[in-house]
mmCIF file of C-alpha atoms in Angstrom:
data_model
loop_
_atom_site.group_PDB
_atom_site.id
_atom_site.type_symbol
_atom_site.label_atom_id
_atom_site.label_comp_id
_atom_site.label_asym_id
_atom_site.label_seq_id
_atom_site.Cartn_x
_atom_site.Cartn_y
_atom_site.Cartn_z
ATOM 1 C CA UNK A 1 0.000 0.000 0.000
ATOM 2 C CA UNK A 2 1.575 3.257 -1.164
ATOM 3 C CA UNK A 3 -0.914 5.663 0.421
ATOM 4 C CA UNK A 4 -3.527 5.624 3.167
ATOM 5 C CA UNK A 5 -6.697 4.511 1.349
ATOM 6 C CA UNK A 6 -9.285 7.185 0.580
ATOM 7 C CA UNK A 7 -12.484 6.507 2.539
ATOM 8 C CA UNK A 8 -14.726 9.447 1.637
ATOM 9 C CA UNK A 9 -15.401 11.637 -1.407
ATOM 10 C CA UNK A 10 -13.591 14.987 -1.330
ATOM 11 C CA UNK A 11 -16.499 16.558 -3.179
ATOM 12 C CA UNK A 12 -19.576 15.351 -1.237
ATOM 13 C CA UNK A 13 -18.285 13.312 1.747
ATOM 14 C CA UNK A 14 -20.041 10.052 0.758
ATOM 15 C CA UNK A 15 -18.148 6.758 1.223
ATOM 16 C CA UNK A 16 -16.080 5.710 -1.821
ATOM 17 C CA UNK A 17 -15.431 2.250 -3.253
ATOM 18 C CA UNK A 18 -12.241 1.199 -5.020
ATOM 19 C CA UNK A 19 -13.124 -0.060 -8.505
ATOM 20 C CA UNK A 20 -12.105 0.339 -12.146
ATOM 21 C CA UNK A 21 -14.020 3.348 -13.500
ATOM 22 C CA UNK A 22 -16.233 2.929 -16.580
ATOM 23 C CA UNK A 23 -14.254 5.388 -18.727
ATOM 24 C CA UNK A 24 -11.686 2.979 -20.203
ATOM 25 C CA UNK A 25 -9.322 3.182 -17.229
ATOM 26 C CA UNK A 26 -7.456 0.001 -16.309
ATOM 27 C CA UNK A 27 -6.702 0.739 -12.641
ATOM 28 C CA UNK A 28 -8.822 0.701 -9.512
ATOM 29 C CA UNK A 29 -9.620 4.203 -8.245
ATOM 30 C CA UNK A 30 -11.600 5.491 -5.283
ATOM 31 C CA UNK A 31 -14.991 6.270 -6.890
ATOM 32 C CA UNK A 32 -17.785 8.108 -5.057
ATOM 33 C CA UNK A 33 -20.995 6.089 -4.867
ATOM 34 C CA UNK A 34 -23.125 9.251 -4.831
ATOM 35 C CA UNK A 35 -21.592 11.908 -7.125
ATOM 36 C CA UNK A 36 -19.300 9.523 -9.069
ATOM 37 C CA UNK A 37 -16.194 11.678 -8.583
ATOM 38 C CA UNK A 38 -13.072 9.629 -9.411
ATOM 39 C CA UNK A 39 -10.168 10.235 -7.000
ATOM 40 C CA UNK A 40 -6.736 9.764 -8.574
ATOM 41 C CA UNK A 41 -3.638 9.101 -6.466
ATOM 42 C CA UNK A 42 -0.307 9.928 -8.074
ATOM 43 C CA UNK A 43 3.399 10.133 -7.237
ATOM 44 C CA UNK A 44 4.745 13.129 -5.322
ATOM 45 C CA UNK A 45 7.830 15.141 -6.198
ATOM 46 C CA UNK A 46 10.471 15.862 -3.571
ATOM 47 C CA UNK A 47 12.730 18.710 -4.709
ATOM 48 C CA UNK A 48 15.996 19.981 -3.284
ATOM 49 C CA UNK A 49 19.549 21.136 -3.882
ATOM 50 C CA UNK A 50 23.171 20.078 -3.529
ATOM 51 C CA UNK A 51 24.470 23.336 -1.960
ATOM 52 C CA UNK A 52 28.264 23.533 -2.247
ATOM 53 C CA UNK A 53 30.933 25.909 -0.936
ATOM 54 C CA UNK A 54 34.350 25.209 -2.446
ATOM 55 C CA UNK A 55 34.936 21.480 -1.990
ATOM 56 C CA UNK A 56 32.284 21.153 0.740
ATOM 57 C CA UNK A 57 28.580 20.284 0.611
ATOM 58 C CA UNK A 58 25.909 21.524 3.003
ATOM 59 C CA UNK A 59 23.886 18.927 4.917
ATOM 60 C CA UNK A 60 21.055 19.469 7.392
ATOM 61 C CA UNK A 61 20.469 17.330 10.494
ATOM 62 C CA UNK A 62 16.752 16.585 10.560
ATOM 63 C CA UNK A 63 14.635 17.818 13.473
ATOM 64 C CA UNK A 64 11.497 16.167 12.043
ATOM 65 C CA UNK A 65 10.266 12.654 11.353
ATOM 66 C CA UNK A 66 10.878 10.543 9.410
ATOM 67 C CA UNK A 67 14.603 10.007 10.093
ATOM 68 C CA UNK A 68 14.919 12.492 12.969
ATOM 69 C CA UNK A 69 18.592 13.157 13.703
ATOM 70 C CA UNK A 70 19.808 11.884 10.313
ATOM 71 C CA UNK A 71 21.578 14.104 7.756
ATOM 72 C CA UNK A 72 19.948 15.219 4.501
ATOM 73 C CA UNK A 73 20.339 17.589 1.595
ATOM 74 C CA UNK A 74 17.746 20.375 1.874
ATOM 75 C CA UNK A 75 14.625 19.016 0.107
ATOM 76 C CA UNK A 76 10.887 18.709 0.522
ATOM 77 C CA UNK A 77 7.578 18.227 -1.256
ATOM 78 C CA UNK A 78 7.076 20.381 -4.342
ATOM 79 C CA UNK A 79 4.115 22.763 -3.962
ATOM 80 C CA UNK A 80 1.439 23.825 -6.445
ATOM 81 C CA UNK A 81 2.326 26.949 -8.426
ATOM 82 C CA UNK A 82 6.086 26.517 -8.363
ATOM 83 C CA UNK A 83 8.670 25.004 -10.717
ATOM 84 C CA UNK A 84 11.051 22.240 -9.631
ATOM 85 C CA UNK A 85 13.860 24.811 -9.321
ATOM 86 C CA UNK A 86 11.674 27.229 -7.337
ATOM 87 C CA UNK A 87 10.641 24.462 -4.941
ATOM 88 C CA UNK A 88 14.240 23.318 -4.550
ATOM 89 C CA UNK A 89 15.327 26.908 -3.802
ATOM 90 C CA UNK A 90 12.466 27.403 -1.308
ATOM 91 C CA UNK A 91 13.422 24.260 0.616
ATOM 92 C CA UNK A 92 17.056 25.394 0.714
ATOM 93 C CA UNK A 93 16.026 28.723 2.231
ATOM 94 C CA UNK A 94 13.646 27.078 4.711
ATOM 95 C CA UNK A 95 15.657 24.081 5.889
ATOM 96 C CA UNK A 96 19.159 25.569 5.680
ATOM 97 C CA UNK A 97 18.674 29.354 5.789
ATOM 98 C CA UNK A 98 21.346 29.490 3.109
ATOM 99 C CA UNK A 99 22.282 32.200 0.620
ATOM 100 C CA UNK A 100 23.014 30.694 -2.789
ATOM 101 C CA UNK A 101 22.741 30.859 -6.557
ATOM 102 C CA UNK A 102 20.863 28.064 -8.330
ATOM 103 C CA UNK A 103 22.828 26.126 -10.952
ATOM 104 C CA UNK A 104 21.954 23.204 -13.231
ATOM 105 C CA UNK A 105 19.528 20.312 -12.834
ATOM 106 C CA UNK A 106 21.488 17.413 -11.396
ATOM 107 C CA UNK A 107 19.581 14.268 -10.426
ATOM 108 C CA UNK A 108 16.237 12.546 -10.994
ATOM 109 C CA UNK A 109 15.657 9.628 -8.632
ATOM 110 C CA UNK A 110 12.639 7.336 -8.788
ATOM 111 C CA UNK A 111 11.430 5.770 -5.555
ATOM 112 C CA UNK A 112 8.428 3.755 -6.814
ATOM 113 C CA UNK A 113 8.137 1.850 -3.533
ATOM 114 C CA UNK A 114 6.850 5.029 -1.862
ATOM 115 C CA UNK A 115 5.423 6.716 -4.967
ATOM 116 C CA UNK A 116 7.963 9.526 -5.075
ATOM 117 C CA UNK A 117 10.272 11.216 -7.572
ATOM 118 C CA UNK A 118 13.208 13.137 -6.060
ATOM 119 C CA UNK A 119 14.910 15.892 -8.058
ATOM 120 C CA UNK A 120 18.007 17.876 -7.131
ATOM 121 C CA UNK A 121 19.631 21.006 -8.557
ATOM 122 C CA UNK A 122 23.191 22.121 -7.839
ATOM 123 C CA UNK A 123 23.373 25.393 -5.842
ATOM 124 C CA UNK A 124 26.493 27.534 -5.308
ATOM 125 C CA UNK A 125 26.579 28.854 -1.729
ATOM 126 C CA UNK A 126 27.409 32.562 -1.385
ATOM 127 C CA UNK A 127 28.114 32.343 2.347
ATOM 128 C CA UNK A 128 29.043 29.688 4.893
ATOM 129 C CA UNK A 129 26.679 31.113 7.508
ATOM 130 C CA UNK A 130 23.318 29.298 7.780
ATOM 131 C CA UNK A 131 20.084 30.142 9.585
ATOM 132 C CA UNK A 132 17.951 26.990 9.383
ATOM 133 C CA UNK A 133 14.345 26.861 10.579
ATOM 134 C CA UNK A 134 12.755 24.519 13.139
ATOM 135 C CA UNK A 135 12.979 21.524 10.742
ATOM 136 C CA UNK A 136 16.777 21.430 11.098
ATOM 137 C CA UNK A 137 18.875 20.747 14.222
ATOM 138 C CA UNK A 138 22.126 21.776 12.558
ATOM 139 C CA UNK A 139 23.298 22.886 9.090
ATOM 140 C CA UNK A 140 26.942 22.152 8.360
ATOM 141 C CA UNK A 141 29.485 21.891 5.527
ATOM 142 C CA UNK A 142 31.205 18.561 4.849
ATOM 143 C CA UNK A 143 34.086 17.587 2.567
ATOM 144 C CA UNK A 144 33.644 14.255 0.754
ATOM 145 C CA UNK A 145 35.735 12.505 3.438
ATOM 146 C CA UNK A 146 33.652 13.990 6.246
ATOM 147 C CA UNK A 147 30.206 13.012 4.844
ATOM 148 C CA UNK A 148 28.431 10.834 7.459
ATOM 149 C CA UNK A 149 27.593 8.141 4.871
ATOM 150 C CA UNK A 150 26.104 5.819 7.484
ATOM 151 C CA UNK A 151 23.944 8.565 8.964
ATOM 152 C CA UNK A 152 22.212 9.889 5.820
ATOM 153 C CA UNK A 153 18.415 10.144 5.956
ATOM 154 C CA UNK A 154 17.515 8.860 2.485
ATOM 155 C CA UNK A 155 18.904 6.681 -0.301
ATOM 156 C CA UNK A 156 18.231 9.483 -2.785
ATOM 157 C CA UNK A 157 20.527 11.800 -0.793
ATOM 158 C CA UNK A 158 23.274 9.174 -0.710
ATOM 159 C CA UNK A 159 23.049 8.561 -4.490
ATOM 160 C CA UNK A 160 22.977 12.269 -5.281
ATOM 161 C CA UNK A 161 26.032 12.961 -3.088
ATOM 162 C CA UNK A 162 27.880 10.003 -4.611
ATOM 163 C CA UNK A 163 27.280 11.317 -8.161
ATOM 164 C CA UNK A 164 28.066 14.883 -7.103
ATOM 165 C CA UNK A 165 31.542 14.033 -5.787
ATOM 166 C CA UNK A 166 32.238 11.691 -8.747
ATOM 167 C CA UNK A 167 31.349 14.425 -11.234
ATOM 168 C CA UNK A 168 33.316 17.017 -9.254
ATOM 169 C CA UNK A 169 36.432 14.852 -9.394
ATOM 170 C CA UNK A 170 35.876 14.277 -13.136
ATOM 171 C CA UNK A 171 35.627 18.042 -13.613
ATOM 172 C CA UNK A 172 32.248 17.859 -15.377
ATOM 173 C CA UNK A 173 28.688 17.680 -14.101
ATOM 174 C CA UNK A 174 26.075 15.683 -15.953
ATOM 175 C CA UNK A 175 22.468 14.776 -15.161
ATOM 176 C CA UNK A 176 21.761 11.441 -13.472
ATOM 177 C CA UNK A 177 18.527 9.429 -13.721
ATOM 178 C CA UNK A 178 18.464 6.653 -11.121
ATOM 179 C CA UNK A 179 15.940 4.132 -9.776
ATOM 180 C CA UNK A 180 16.034 3.373 -6.052
ATOM 181 C CA UNK A 181 14.466 -0.064 -5.708
ATOM 182 C CA UNK B 1 -7.061 28.164 -8.588
ATOM 183 C CA UNK B 2 -4.975 25.184 -9.683
ATOM 184 C CA UNK B 3 -7.304 22.424 -8.486
ATOM 185 C CA UNK B 4 -10.982 21.975 -7.642
ATOM 186 C CA UNK B 5 -11.122 22.840 -3.920
ATOM 187 C CA UNK B 6 -11.441 19.937 -1.475
ATOM 188 C CA UNK B 7 -14.777 20.134 0.340
ATOM 189 C CA UNK B 8 -14.793 17.007 2.521
ATOM 190 C CA UNK B 9 -12.254 14.974 4.500
ATOM 191 C CA UNK B 10 -11.034 11.849 2.684
ATOM 192 C CA UNK B 11 -10.713 10.085 6.019
ATOM 193 C CA UNK B 12 -14.046 10.816 7.757
ATOM 194 C CA UNK B 13 -16.225 12.770 5.300
ATOM 195 C CA UNK B 14 -16.605 15.877 7.511
ATOM 196 C CA UNK B 15 -16.434 19.328 5.848
ATOM 197 C CA UNK B 16 -12.910 20.797 5.687
ATOM 198 C CA UNK B 17 -11.750 24.403 6.086
ATOM 199 C CA UNK B 18 -8.775 25.915 4.290
ATOM 200 C CA UNK B 19 -6.345 27.283 6.884
ATOM 201 C CA UNK B 20 -2.659 27.249 7.823
ATOM 202 C CA UNK B 21 -2.101 24.109 9.958
ATOM 203 C CA UNK B 22 -0.587 24.508 13.464
ATOM 204 C CA UNK B 23 2.517 22.431 12.672
ATOM 205 C CA UNK B 24 4.775 25.194 11.369
ATOM 206 C CA UNK B 25 3.422 25.052 7.819
ATOM 207 C CA UNK B 26 3.183 28.362 5.939
ATOM 208 C CA UNK B 27 0.495 27.463 3.400
ATOM 209 C CA UNK B 28 -3.261 27.061 3.637
ATOM 210 C CA UNK B 29 -4.351 23.417 3.456
ATOM 211 C CA UNK B 30 -7.742 21.737 3.585
ATOM 212 C CA UNK B 31 -7.944 20.710 7.273
ATOM 213 C CA UNK B 32 -10.702 18.441 8.624
ATOM 214 C CA UNK B 33 -12.689 20.081 11.427
ATOM 215 C CA UNK B 34 -13.418 16.685 13.032
ATOM 216 C CA UNK B 35 -10.381 14.375 12.708
ATOM 217 C CA UNK B 36 -7.841 17.146 11.871
ATOM 218 C CA UNK B 37 -6.464 15.320 8.810
ATOM 219 C CA UNK B 38 -4.439 17.750 6.684
ATOM 220 C CA UNK B 39 -4.991 17.318 2.928
ATOM 221 C CA UNK B 40 -1.992 18.271 0.797
ATOM 222 C CA UNK B 41 -2.347 19.135 -2.898
ATOM 223 C CA UNK B 42 0.792 18.814 -4.987
ATOM 224 C CA UNK B 43 1.930 18.984 -8.614
ATOM 225 C CA UNK B 44 1.301 16.038 -10.942
ATOM 226 C CA UNK B 45 3.822 14.456 -13.284
ATOM 227 C CA UNK B 46 2.954 13.871 -16.930
ATOM 228 C CA UNK B 47 5.377 11.383 -18.472
ATOM 229 C CA UNK B 48 5.926 10.392 -22.087
ATOM 230 C CA UNK B 49 8.337 9.696 -24.927
ATOM 231 C CA UNK B 50 9.713 11.119 -28.151
ATOM 232 C CA UNK B 51 9.378 7.936 -30.275
ATOM 233 C CA UNK B 52 11.542 8.197 -33.396
ATOM 234 C CA UNK B 53 11.985 6.059 -36.515
ATOM 235 C CA UNK B 54 14.910 7.216 -38.643
ATOM 236 C CA UNK B 55 14.398 10.951 -39.132
ATOM 237 C CA UNK B 56 10.704 10.792 -38.214
ATOM 238 C CA UNK B 57 8.868 11.264 -34.905
ATOM 239 C CA UNK B 58 5.617 9.578 -33.897
ATOM 240 C CA UNK B 59 2.682 11.795 -32.964
ATOM 241 C CA UNK B 60 -0.796 10.779 -31.810
ATOM 242 C CA UNK B 61 -3.994 12.619 -32.734
ATOM 243 C CA UNK B 62 -6.000 12.928 -29.526
ATOM 244 C CA UNK B 63 -9.404 11.281 -29.262
ATOM 245 C CA UNK B 64 -9.922 12.652 -25.723
ATOM 246 C CA UNK B 65 -10.318 16.035 -24.103
ATOM 247 C CA UNK B 66 -8.604 18.324 -23.511
ATOM 248 C CA UNK B 67 -7.399 19.224 -27.012
ATOM 249 C CA UNK B 68 -9.443 16.641 -28.908
ATOM 250 C CA UNK B 69 -8.146 16.316 -32.482
ATOM 251 C CA UNK B 70 -4.783 17.957 -31.723
ATOM 252 C CA UNK B 71 -1.461 16.126 -32.092
ATOM 253 C CA UNK B 72 0.654 15.059 -29.133
ATOM 254 C CA UNK B 73 3.616 12.953 -28.148
ATOM 255 C CA UNK B 74 2.403 9.866 -26.233
ATOM 256 C CA UNK B 75 2.204 10.979 -22.574
ATOM 257 C CA UNK B 76 -0.047 10.839 -19.543
ATOM 258 C CA UNK B 77 -0.220 11.045 -15.772
ATOM 259 C CA UNK B 78 2.424 9.041 -13.914
ATOM 260 C CA UNK B 79 0.902 6.323 -11.698
ATOM 261 C CA UNK B 80 1.833 5.121 -8.214
ATOM 262 C CA UNK B 81 4.320 2.259 -8.180
ATOM 263 C CA UNK B 82 6.103 3.130 -11.429
ATOM 264 C CA UNK B 83 9.239 5.069 -12.359
ATOM 265 C CA UNK B 84 9.183 8.005 -14.777
ATOM 266 C CA UNK B 85 10.599 5.751 -17.517
ATOM 267 C CA UNK B 86 8.078 2.972 -16.797
ATOM 268 C CA UNK B 87 5.185 5.444 -16.938
ATOM 269 C CA UNK B 88 6.517 6.963 -20.157
ATOM 270 C CA UNK B 89 6.817 3.487 -21.716
ATOM 271 C CA UNK B 90 3.306 2.496 -20.540
ATOM 272 C CA UNK B 91 1.769 5.595 -22.126
ATOM 273 C CA UNK B 92 3.627 4.886 -25.380
ATOM 274 C CA UNK B 93 2.181 1.373 -25.478
ATOM 275 C CA UNK B 94 -1.335 2.570 -24.582
ATOM 276 C CA UNK B 95 -1.663 5.696 -26.709
ATOM 277 C CA UNK B 96 0.413 4.624 -29.715
ATOM 278 C CA UNK B 97 0.500 0.803 -29.592
ATOM 279 C CA UNK B 98 4.156 1.154 -30.524
ATOM 280 C CA UNK B 99 7.091 -1.264 -30.257
ATOM 281 C CA UNK B 100 10.207 0.537 -29.078
ATOM 282 C CA UNK B 101 13.328 0.597 -26.942
ATOM 283 C CA UNK B 102 13.606 3.263 -24.243
ATOM 284 C CA UNK B 103 16.620 5.573 -24.487
ATOM 285 C CA UNK B 104 17.809 8.524 -22.385
ATOM 286 C CA UNK B 105 15.929 11.091 -20.315
ATOM 287 C CA UNK B 106 15.360 14.095 -22.553
ATOM 288 C CA UNK B 107 13.215 16.937 -21.181
ATOM 289 C CA UNK B 108 11.839 18.298 -17.907
ATOM 290 C CA UNK B 109 9.187 20.954 -18.418
ATOM 291 C CA UNK B 110 7.554 22.891 -15.599
ATOM 292 C CA UNK B 111 3.993 24.103 -16.097
ATOM 293 C CA UNK B 112 3.360 25.830 -12.741
ATOM 294 C CA UNK B 113 0.169 27.493 -14.024
ATOM 295 C CA UNK B 114 -1.553 24.080 -13.976
ATOM 296 C CA UNK B 115 0.599 22.447 -11.270
ATOM 297 C CA UNK B 116 2.274 19.957 -13.594
ATOM 298 C CA UNK B 117 5.772 18.722 -14.432
ATOM 299 C CA UNK B 118 6.148 17.059 -17.850
ATOM 300 C CA UNK B 119 9.023 14.632 -18.470
ATOM 301 C CA UNK B 120 10.001 12.960 -21.743
ATOM 302 C CA UNK B 121 12.387 10.132 -22.615
ATOM 303 C CA UNK B 122 13.657 9.383 -26.109
ATOM 304 C CA UNK B 123 12.408 6.027 -27.490
ATOM 305 C CA UNK B 124 13.736 4.223 -30.586
ATOM 306 C CA UNK B 125 10.859 2.680 -32.559
ATOM 307 C CA UNK B 126 11.380 -0.922 -33.688
ATOM 308 C CA UNK B 127 8.499 -0.867 -36.168
ATOM 309 C CA UNK B 128 6.464 1.724 -38.085
ATOM 310 C CA UNK B 129 3.206 -0.120 -37.458
ATOM 311 C CA UNK B 130 1.094 1.270 -34.604
ATOM 312 C CA UNK B 131 -1.974 -0.054 -32.792
ATOM 313 C CA UNK B 132 -3.202 2.843 -30.637
ATOM 314 C CA UNK B 133 -6.035 2.474 -28.109
ATOM 315 C CA UNK B 134 -9.290 4.454 -27.920
ATOM 316 C CA UNK B 135 -7.458 7.581 -26.691
ATOM 317 C CA UNK B 136 -5.884 8.094 -30.136
ATOM 318 C CA UNK B 137 -7.611 8.818 -33.482
ATOM 319 C CA UNK B 138 -4.444 8.282 -35.498
ATOM 320 C CA UNK B 139 -0.759 7.524 -34.826
ATOM 321 C CA UNK B 140 1.603 8.726 -37.542
ATOM 322 C CA UNK B 141 5.269 9.446 -38.272
ATOM 323 C CA UNK B 142 6.336 12.984 -39.196
ATOM 324 C CA UNK B 143 9.615 14.428 -40.452
ATOM 325 C CA UNK B 144 10.568 17.794 -38.936
ATOM 326 C CA UNK B 145 9.119 19.617 -41.973
ATOM 327 C CA UNK B 146 5.840 17.721 -41.707
ATOM 328 C CA UNK B 147 5.223 18.384 -37.982
ATOM 329 C CA UNK B 148 1.854 20.168 -37.630
ATOM 330 C CA UNK B 149 3.340 22.919 -35.426
ATOM 331 C CA UNK B 150 0.094 24.887 -35.302
ATOM 332 C CA UNK B 151 -1.947 21.801 -34.400
ATOM 333 C CA UNK B 152 0.043 20.515 -31.398
ATOM 334 C CA UNK B 153 -1.924 19.807 -28.221
ATOM 335 C CA UNK B 154 0.464 21.194 -25.601
ATOM 336 C CA UNK B 155 3.295 23.703 -25.236
ATOM 337 C CA UNK B 156 5.419 21.020 -23.591
ATOM 338 C CA UNK B 157 5.111 18.847 -26.720
ATOM 339 C CA UNK B 158 6.118 21.778 -28.950
ATOM 340 C CA UNK B 159 9.184 22.600 -26.793
ATOM 341 C CA UNK B 160 10.243 18.956 -26.582
ATOM 342 C CA UNK B 161 9.962 18.466 -30.355
ATOM 343 C CA UNK B 162 11.857 21.721 -30.989
ATOM 344 C CA UNK B 163 14.744 20.571 -28.760
ATOM 345 C CA UNK B 164 14.646 17.059 -30.208
ATOM 346 C CA UNK B 165 15.149 18.194 -33.807
ATOM 347 C CA UNK B 166 17.774 20.811 -32.769
ATOM 348 C CA UNK B 167 19.778 18.155 -30.908
ATOM 349 C CA UNK B 168 19.338 15.701 -33.768
ATOM 350 C CA UNK B 169 20.760 18.212 -36.233
ATOM 351 C CA UNK B 170 23.634 18.944 -33.835
ATOM 352 C CA UNK B 171 24.351 15.206 -33.615
ATOM 353 C CA UNK B 172 24.184 15.137 -29.810
ATOM 354 C CA UNK B 173 21.294 14.815 -27.373
ATOM 355 C CA UNK B 174 21.352 16.638 -24.055
ATOM 356 C CA UNK B 175 18.759 17.064 -21.300
ATOM 357 C CA UNK B 176 16.589 20.179 -21.329
ATOM 358 C CA UNK B 177 14.952 21.823 -18.302
ATOM 359 C CA UNK B 178 12.389 24.402 -19.384
ATOM 360 C CA UNK B 179 9.682 26.511 -17.734
ATOM 361 C CA UNK B 180 6.453 27.049 -19.655
ATOM 362 C CA UNK B 181 4.974 30.260 -18.247
#
């Protein structure tokens, strides 16, 4: 189960049933028994940045669940009305309180097990002073050798950092599409 | 307004109110007045392919709204449990009935006005015979000169095709991140 099942119609409040709609669809959807509204459930985008300062990368120690106390790149759910880059920048301001310039798109990571797509941009930090919000216990710069690989919050963060340092050593950044199974 | 407003709680059916939740959030969400479930609304991913056969690209004439009768690349809403590439391949089978091999990630297009992110992969067609489903009136190959530029269904399709033929002429494909405003 990827999501908590829908029990009631968002339009009229009546109980829904999961069934294949009569419109040619091939998947079960939550369908309202009264007003016939079909409720679609789709993957969510998590958007963030790889903020770097010289040879160091900024990580945030999470003050929220899941993975409280683990280290992450600044990232969060993309909101309506924004682009991937705007969402990634917003999360970097919120979770790290960083000053930065957005650079290129860097990684696209599928996490079908939880119905998510994670996307990261590179971001060049303009200062090494950070003012994170309540979601972050600590925001700190790490060289590749200092990265707490065993204490990272998510597989998508680990993969993105791995590719970032590989590309940095190679002297050229490319875009990486990866499946986390 | 990007989405039809939520009126009732998906968990218990009670009427919701739009307000900023008490958990540090900064945006208004539909919050249930009885069970306090917070209902998040987020962007949707539309995933598809640029299916090519020699110097031609496959387009599908839409038999569904919106944009009935207009031409599109095969694409549709990404489903739970699949990767971007799997969703793009599924839509190419459904809408075009094509046989193909998936190639590289090609374009990421933000459409914040409608809360969507469109993503396209390149796909090498193995046959020029197509068996589209009911969603498609006609599936046909077009050279660059034959593309019905004024009859394309979506701006994201136009941008993706434009970049595809530019890259093809240049002899090298890259990945394009574009905002459609």
